[in-house]
Structure formats: structure tokens, C-alpha cells
CSV table of C-alpha atoms in Angstrom, one decimal:
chain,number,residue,atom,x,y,z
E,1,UNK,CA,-30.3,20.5,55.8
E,2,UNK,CA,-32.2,23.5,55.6
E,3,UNK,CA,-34.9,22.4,58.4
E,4,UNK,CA,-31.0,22.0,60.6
E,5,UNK,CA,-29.9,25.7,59.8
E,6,UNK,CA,-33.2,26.9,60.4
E,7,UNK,CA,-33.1,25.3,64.2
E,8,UNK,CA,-29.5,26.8,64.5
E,9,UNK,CA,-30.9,30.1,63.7
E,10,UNK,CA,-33.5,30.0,66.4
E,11,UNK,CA,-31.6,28.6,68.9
E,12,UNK,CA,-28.8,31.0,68.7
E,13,UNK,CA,-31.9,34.1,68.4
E,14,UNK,CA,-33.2,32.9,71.6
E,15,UNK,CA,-30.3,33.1,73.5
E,16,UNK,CA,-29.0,36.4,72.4
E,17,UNK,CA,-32.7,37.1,73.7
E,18,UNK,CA,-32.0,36.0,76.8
E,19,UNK,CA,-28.6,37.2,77.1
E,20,UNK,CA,-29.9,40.6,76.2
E,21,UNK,CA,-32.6,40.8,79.0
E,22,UNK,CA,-30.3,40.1,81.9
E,23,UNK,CA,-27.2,40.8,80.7
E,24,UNK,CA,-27.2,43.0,77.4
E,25,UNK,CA,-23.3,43.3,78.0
E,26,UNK,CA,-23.1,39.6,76.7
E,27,UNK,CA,-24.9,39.4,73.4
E,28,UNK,CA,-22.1,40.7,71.3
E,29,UNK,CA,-20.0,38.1,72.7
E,30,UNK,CA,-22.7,35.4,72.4
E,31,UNK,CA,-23.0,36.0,68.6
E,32,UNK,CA,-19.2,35.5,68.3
E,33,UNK,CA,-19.4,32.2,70.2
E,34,UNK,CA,-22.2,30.7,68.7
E,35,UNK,CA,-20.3,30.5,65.5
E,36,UNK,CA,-18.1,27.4,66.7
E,37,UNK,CA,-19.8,24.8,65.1
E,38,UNK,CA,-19.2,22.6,67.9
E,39,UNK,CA,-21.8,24.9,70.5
E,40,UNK,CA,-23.8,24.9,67.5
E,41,UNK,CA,-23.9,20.7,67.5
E,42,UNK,CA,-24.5,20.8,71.0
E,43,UNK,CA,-27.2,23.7,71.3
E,44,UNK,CA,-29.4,23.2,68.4
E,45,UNK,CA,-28.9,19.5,67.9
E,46,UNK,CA,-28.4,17.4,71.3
E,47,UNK,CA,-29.9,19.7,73.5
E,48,UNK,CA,-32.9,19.9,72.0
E,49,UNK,CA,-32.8,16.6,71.6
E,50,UNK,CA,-33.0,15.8,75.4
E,51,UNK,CA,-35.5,18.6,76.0
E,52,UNK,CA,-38.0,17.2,73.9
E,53,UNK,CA,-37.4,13.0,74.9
E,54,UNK,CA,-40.0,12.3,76.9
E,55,UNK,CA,-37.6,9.2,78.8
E,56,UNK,CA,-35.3,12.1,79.3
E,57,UNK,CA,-36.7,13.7,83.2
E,58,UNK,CA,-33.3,14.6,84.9
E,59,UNK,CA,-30.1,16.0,83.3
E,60,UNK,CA,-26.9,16.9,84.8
E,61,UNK,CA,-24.8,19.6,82.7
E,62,UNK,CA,-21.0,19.4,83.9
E,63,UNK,CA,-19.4,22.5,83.6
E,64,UNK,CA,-20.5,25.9,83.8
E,65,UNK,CA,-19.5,29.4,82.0
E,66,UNK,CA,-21.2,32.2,81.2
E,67,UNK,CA,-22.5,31.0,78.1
E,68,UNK,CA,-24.3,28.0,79.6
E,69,UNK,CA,-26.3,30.0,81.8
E,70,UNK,CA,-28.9,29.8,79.3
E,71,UNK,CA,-29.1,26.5,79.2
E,72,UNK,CA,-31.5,25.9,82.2
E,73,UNK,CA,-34.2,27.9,80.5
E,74,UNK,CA,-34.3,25.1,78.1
E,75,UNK,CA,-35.3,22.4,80.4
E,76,UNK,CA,-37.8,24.1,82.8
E,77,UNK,CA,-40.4,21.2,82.2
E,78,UNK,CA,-37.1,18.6,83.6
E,79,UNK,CA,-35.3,18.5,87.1
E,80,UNK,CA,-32.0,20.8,85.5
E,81,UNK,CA,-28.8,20.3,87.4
E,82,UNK,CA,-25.4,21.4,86.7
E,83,UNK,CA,-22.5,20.9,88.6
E,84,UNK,CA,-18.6,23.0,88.5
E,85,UNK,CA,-16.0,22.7,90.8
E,86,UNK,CA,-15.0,26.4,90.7
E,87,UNK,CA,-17.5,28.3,93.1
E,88,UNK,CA,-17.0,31.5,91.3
E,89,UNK,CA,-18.5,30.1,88.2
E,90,UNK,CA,-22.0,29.3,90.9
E,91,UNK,CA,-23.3,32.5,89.0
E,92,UNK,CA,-23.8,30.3,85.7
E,93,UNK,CA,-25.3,27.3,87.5
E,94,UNK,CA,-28.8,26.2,87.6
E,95,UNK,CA,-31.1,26.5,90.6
E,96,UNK,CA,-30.0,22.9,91.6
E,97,UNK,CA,-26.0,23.4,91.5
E,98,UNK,CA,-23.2,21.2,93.0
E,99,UNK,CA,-20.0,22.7,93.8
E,100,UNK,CA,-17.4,20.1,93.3
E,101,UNK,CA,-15.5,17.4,91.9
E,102,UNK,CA,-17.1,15.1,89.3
E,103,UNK,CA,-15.8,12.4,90.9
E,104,UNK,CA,-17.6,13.3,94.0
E,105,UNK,CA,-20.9,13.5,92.3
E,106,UNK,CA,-22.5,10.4,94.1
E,107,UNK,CA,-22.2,12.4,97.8
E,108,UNK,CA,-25.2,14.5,95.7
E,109,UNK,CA,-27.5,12.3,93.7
E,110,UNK,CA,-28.4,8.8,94.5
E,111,UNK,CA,-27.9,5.6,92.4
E,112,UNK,CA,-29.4,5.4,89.4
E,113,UNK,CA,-30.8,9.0,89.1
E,114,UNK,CA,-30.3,10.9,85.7
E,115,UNK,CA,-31.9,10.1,82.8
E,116,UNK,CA,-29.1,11.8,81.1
E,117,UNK,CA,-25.7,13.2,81.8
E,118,UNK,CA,-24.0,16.0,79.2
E,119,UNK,CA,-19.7,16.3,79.8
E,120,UNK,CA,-19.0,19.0,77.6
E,121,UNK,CA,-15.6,20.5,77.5
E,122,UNK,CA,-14.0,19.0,80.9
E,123,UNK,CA,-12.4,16.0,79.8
E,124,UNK,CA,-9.2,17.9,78.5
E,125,UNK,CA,-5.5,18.8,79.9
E,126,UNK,CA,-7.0,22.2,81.8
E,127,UNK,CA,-9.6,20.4,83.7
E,128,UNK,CA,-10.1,16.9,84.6
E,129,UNK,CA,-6.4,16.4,82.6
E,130,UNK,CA,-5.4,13.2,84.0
E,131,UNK,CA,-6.0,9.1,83.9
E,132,UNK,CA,-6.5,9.1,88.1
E,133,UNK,CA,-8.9,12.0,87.9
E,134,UNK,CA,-10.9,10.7,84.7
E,135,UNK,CA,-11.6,7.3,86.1
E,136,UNK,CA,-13.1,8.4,88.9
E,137,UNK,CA,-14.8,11.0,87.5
E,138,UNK,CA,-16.6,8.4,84.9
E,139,UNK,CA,-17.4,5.4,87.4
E,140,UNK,CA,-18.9,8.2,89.4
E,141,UNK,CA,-21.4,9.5,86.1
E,142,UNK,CA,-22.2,6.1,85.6
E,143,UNK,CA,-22.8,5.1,89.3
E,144,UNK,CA,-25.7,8.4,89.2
E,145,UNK,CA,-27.2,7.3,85.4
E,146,UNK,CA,-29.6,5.1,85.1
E,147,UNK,CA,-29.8,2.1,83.0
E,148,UNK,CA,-30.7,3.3,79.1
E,149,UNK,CA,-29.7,6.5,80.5
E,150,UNK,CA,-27.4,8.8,78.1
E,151,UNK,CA,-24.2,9.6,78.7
E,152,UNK,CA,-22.9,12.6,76.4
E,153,UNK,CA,-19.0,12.9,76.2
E,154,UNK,CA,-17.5,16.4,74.0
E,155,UNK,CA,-14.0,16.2,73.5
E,156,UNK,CA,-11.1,17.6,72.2
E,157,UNK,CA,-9.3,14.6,69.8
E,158,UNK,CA,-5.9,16.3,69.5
E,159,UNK,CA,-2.8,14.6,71.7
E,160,UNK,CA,-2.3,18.3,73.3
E,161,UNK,CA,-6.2,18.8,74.0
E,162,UNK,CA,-7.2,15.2,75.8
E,163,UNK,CA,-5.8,13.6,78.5
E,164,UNK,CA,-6.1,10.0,76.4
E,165,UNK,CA,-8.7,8.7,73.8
E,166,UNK,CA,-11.7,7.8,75.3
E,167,UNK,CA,-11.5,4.6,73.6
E,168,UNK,CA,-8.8,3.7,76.5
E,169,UNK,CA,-11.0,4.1,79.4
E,170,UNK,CA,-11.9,1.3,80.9
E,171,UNK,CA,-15.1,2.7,82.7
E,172,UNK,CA,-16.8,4.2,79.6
E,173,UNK,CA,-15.9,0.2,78.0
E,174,UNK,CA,-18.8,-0.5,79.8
E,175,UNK,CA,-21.2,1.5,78.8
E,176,UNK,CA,-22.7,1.2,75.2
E,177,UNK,CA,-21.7,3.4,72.5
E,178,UNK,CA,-25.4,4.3,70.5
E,179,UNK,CA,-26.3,6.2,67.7
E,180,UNK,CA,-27.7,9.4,69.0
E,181,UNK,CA,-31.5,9.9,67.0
E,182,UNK,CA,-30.6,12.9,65.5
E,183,UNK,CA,-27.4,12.6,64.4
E,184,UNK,CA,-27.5,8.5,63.1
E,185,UNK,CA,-24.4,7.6,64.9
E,186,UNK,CA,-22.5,7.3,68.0
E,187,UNK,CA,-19.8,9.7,67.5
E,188,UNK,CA,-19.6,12.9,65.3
E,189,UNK,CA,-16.6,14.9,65.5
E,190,UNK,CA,-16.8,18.6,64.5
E,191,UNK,CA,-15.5,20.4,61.3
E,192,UNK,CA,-13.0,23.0,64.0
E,193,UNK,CA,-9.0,22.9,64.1
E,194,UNK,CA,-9.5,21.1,67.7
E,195,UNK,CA,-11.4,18.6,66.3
E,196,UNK,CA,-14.4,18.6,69.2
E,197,UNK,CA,-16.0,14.7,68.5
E,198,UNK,CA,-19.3,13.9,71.0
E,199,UNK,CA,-19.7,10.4,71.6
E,200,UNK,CA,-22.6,9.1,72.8
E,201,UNK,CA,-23.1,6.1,75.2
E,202,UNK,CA,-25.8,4.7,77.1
E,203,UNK,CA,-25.5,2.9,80.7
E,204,UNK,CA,-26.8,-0.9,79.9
């Protein structure tokens, strides 16, 4: 437990270092933030995860805000793409950043392609907020992953948060849910009052 905290601390140190030398306005505000323990989960647990799995080449990030700008810096060794359908938000993109649709993803990567796809905060009522959009959105994540590939879904599991439980979809039924290494098991949901679960699957 204490080996956990200790990567927390680091993680959260490094990117209020990084914050700090290009944007120093930010690192007040990154210190609040990192104190969801949710972005904690994701930063110091599954993220470093995929950056040191050596299967793991190419990663798509969906969703960008200011505080994932970071995130790139992370995977300098991998192919790093993120992709956001607001073209303001291009700012806190990678170097290899789609502007669009997930559902549109296959016009920009082949078949088969990632090694391992993180969905972080999109799957909810202010972004991709219903069943028609969803769908899609999924086939087209697994239509880009490639087989034993990850597929990393965070969610909100409240009725006023999700569009629907995961559980329903019938393009994530094919995937496999699998425990995720560091974690022991294939979904952990978050001690916050939205009750933020990742489940992880994996493309057969």
C-alpha cells in the first residue's frame, strides 16, 4: 500500500513539474485535481501500467483537457495519439491528434492498429450521451484494436451520469472483460460520490 502511495506521489510531483515549466498558471489547479481519486487510479496506476508493457506500442487517449496534456510525455518511447472532437481543445492533444467523432475513428487508423485504447470520461450524458452514438462509437474502438489489445472504459455508474450500464452494450459483449495486472480484476470502481468504475476489456 505504501509502495501505491509512494507512486501517487511521484506521479502527481512530476506533473505539477511539467505544468510549472510551460504553464506555471496551472499547477495550483493541478494539485487540486489530482486529489480525485479517480485521476489518481488512472495516472499512477493504469497509465503507468501501459507505459511500461512491453505488448503495449500504440495507445489512443480519447478525450483531451488541459490536464491530460501531460499525458504524452509519458509515452515518448510509444506511437501516443489522442483524439477530441472539439478543435479548441487541439491545444491539449498529442503531436498525433484526430479532430473528431469517436465513431469516426477508423477514417484515421487502420484495422487492427492499437495495442491499447483508454476512454476516460466520454461515455456520459455531456458527451457521447446516447445508445446511437455509443454503439458506434465502440464497434469503431474495437474495429482500430488489435486482438489481445486493451480496451480501457472510465465511467460514471450513477443513472444521471451514463447514458446506460455498459453491461447493456452489445459491442463491448464481445470483447473480454480481464483482470487488469495491477489492479487483480476487471472492474474497480472508485471511492467518489460519482462512483467513476474502469472496466477493462480486451479484443479476443
Amino acid at each position: 500500500m505504501q509502495g501505491t502511495a509512494s507512486v501517487i506521489k511521484r506521479t502527481r510531483n512530476a506533473v505539477r513539474d511539467f505544468c510549472r515549466a510551460r504553464a506555471p498558471g496551472l499547477v495550483r489547479h493541478v494539485s487540486t485535481f489530482h486529489l480525485t481519486e479517480d485521476r489518481k487510479l488512472l495516472e499512477a496506476v493504469i497509465l503507468r501500467q501501459l507505459r511500461h508493457d512491453p505488448a503495449v506500442k500504440r495507445i489512443l487517449f480519447v478525450g483531451c483537457e488541459w490536464y491530460t496534456k501531460p499525458y504524452e510525455s509519458r509515452f515518448r518511447s510509444k506511437e501516443y495519439w489522442t483524439l477530441e472532437i472539439d478543435p479548441g481543445k487541439r491545444r491539449y492533444g498529442a503531436a498525433r491528434h484526430v479532430v473528431d467523432a469517436l465513431k469516426n475513428l477508423a477514417q484515421h487508423a487502420p484495422p487492427d492498429y492499437f495495442d491499447a485504447i483508454v476512454c476516460n470520461g466520454v461515455f456520459m450524458k455531456t458527451a457521447i450521451e446516447t445508445r446511437e452514438e455509443a454503439e458506434p462509437s465502440f464497434r469503431a474502438c474495437v474495429h482500430c484494436l488489435r486482438p489481445g489489445g486493451w480496451f480501457i472504459l472510465g465511467w460514471n455508474d450513477t443513472d444521471d451520469l451514463r447514458p446506460y450500464p455498459p453491461s447493456e452494450s452489445p459491442v463491448l459483449a464481445a470483447l473480454t472483460r480481464t483482470r487488469f495486472p495491477p489492479l487483480g480484476t476487471s472492474e474497480h470502481r472508485t471511492d467518489t460520490s460519482y462512483r467513476h468504475t474502469y472496466t477493462f476489456y480486451r479484443k479476443p
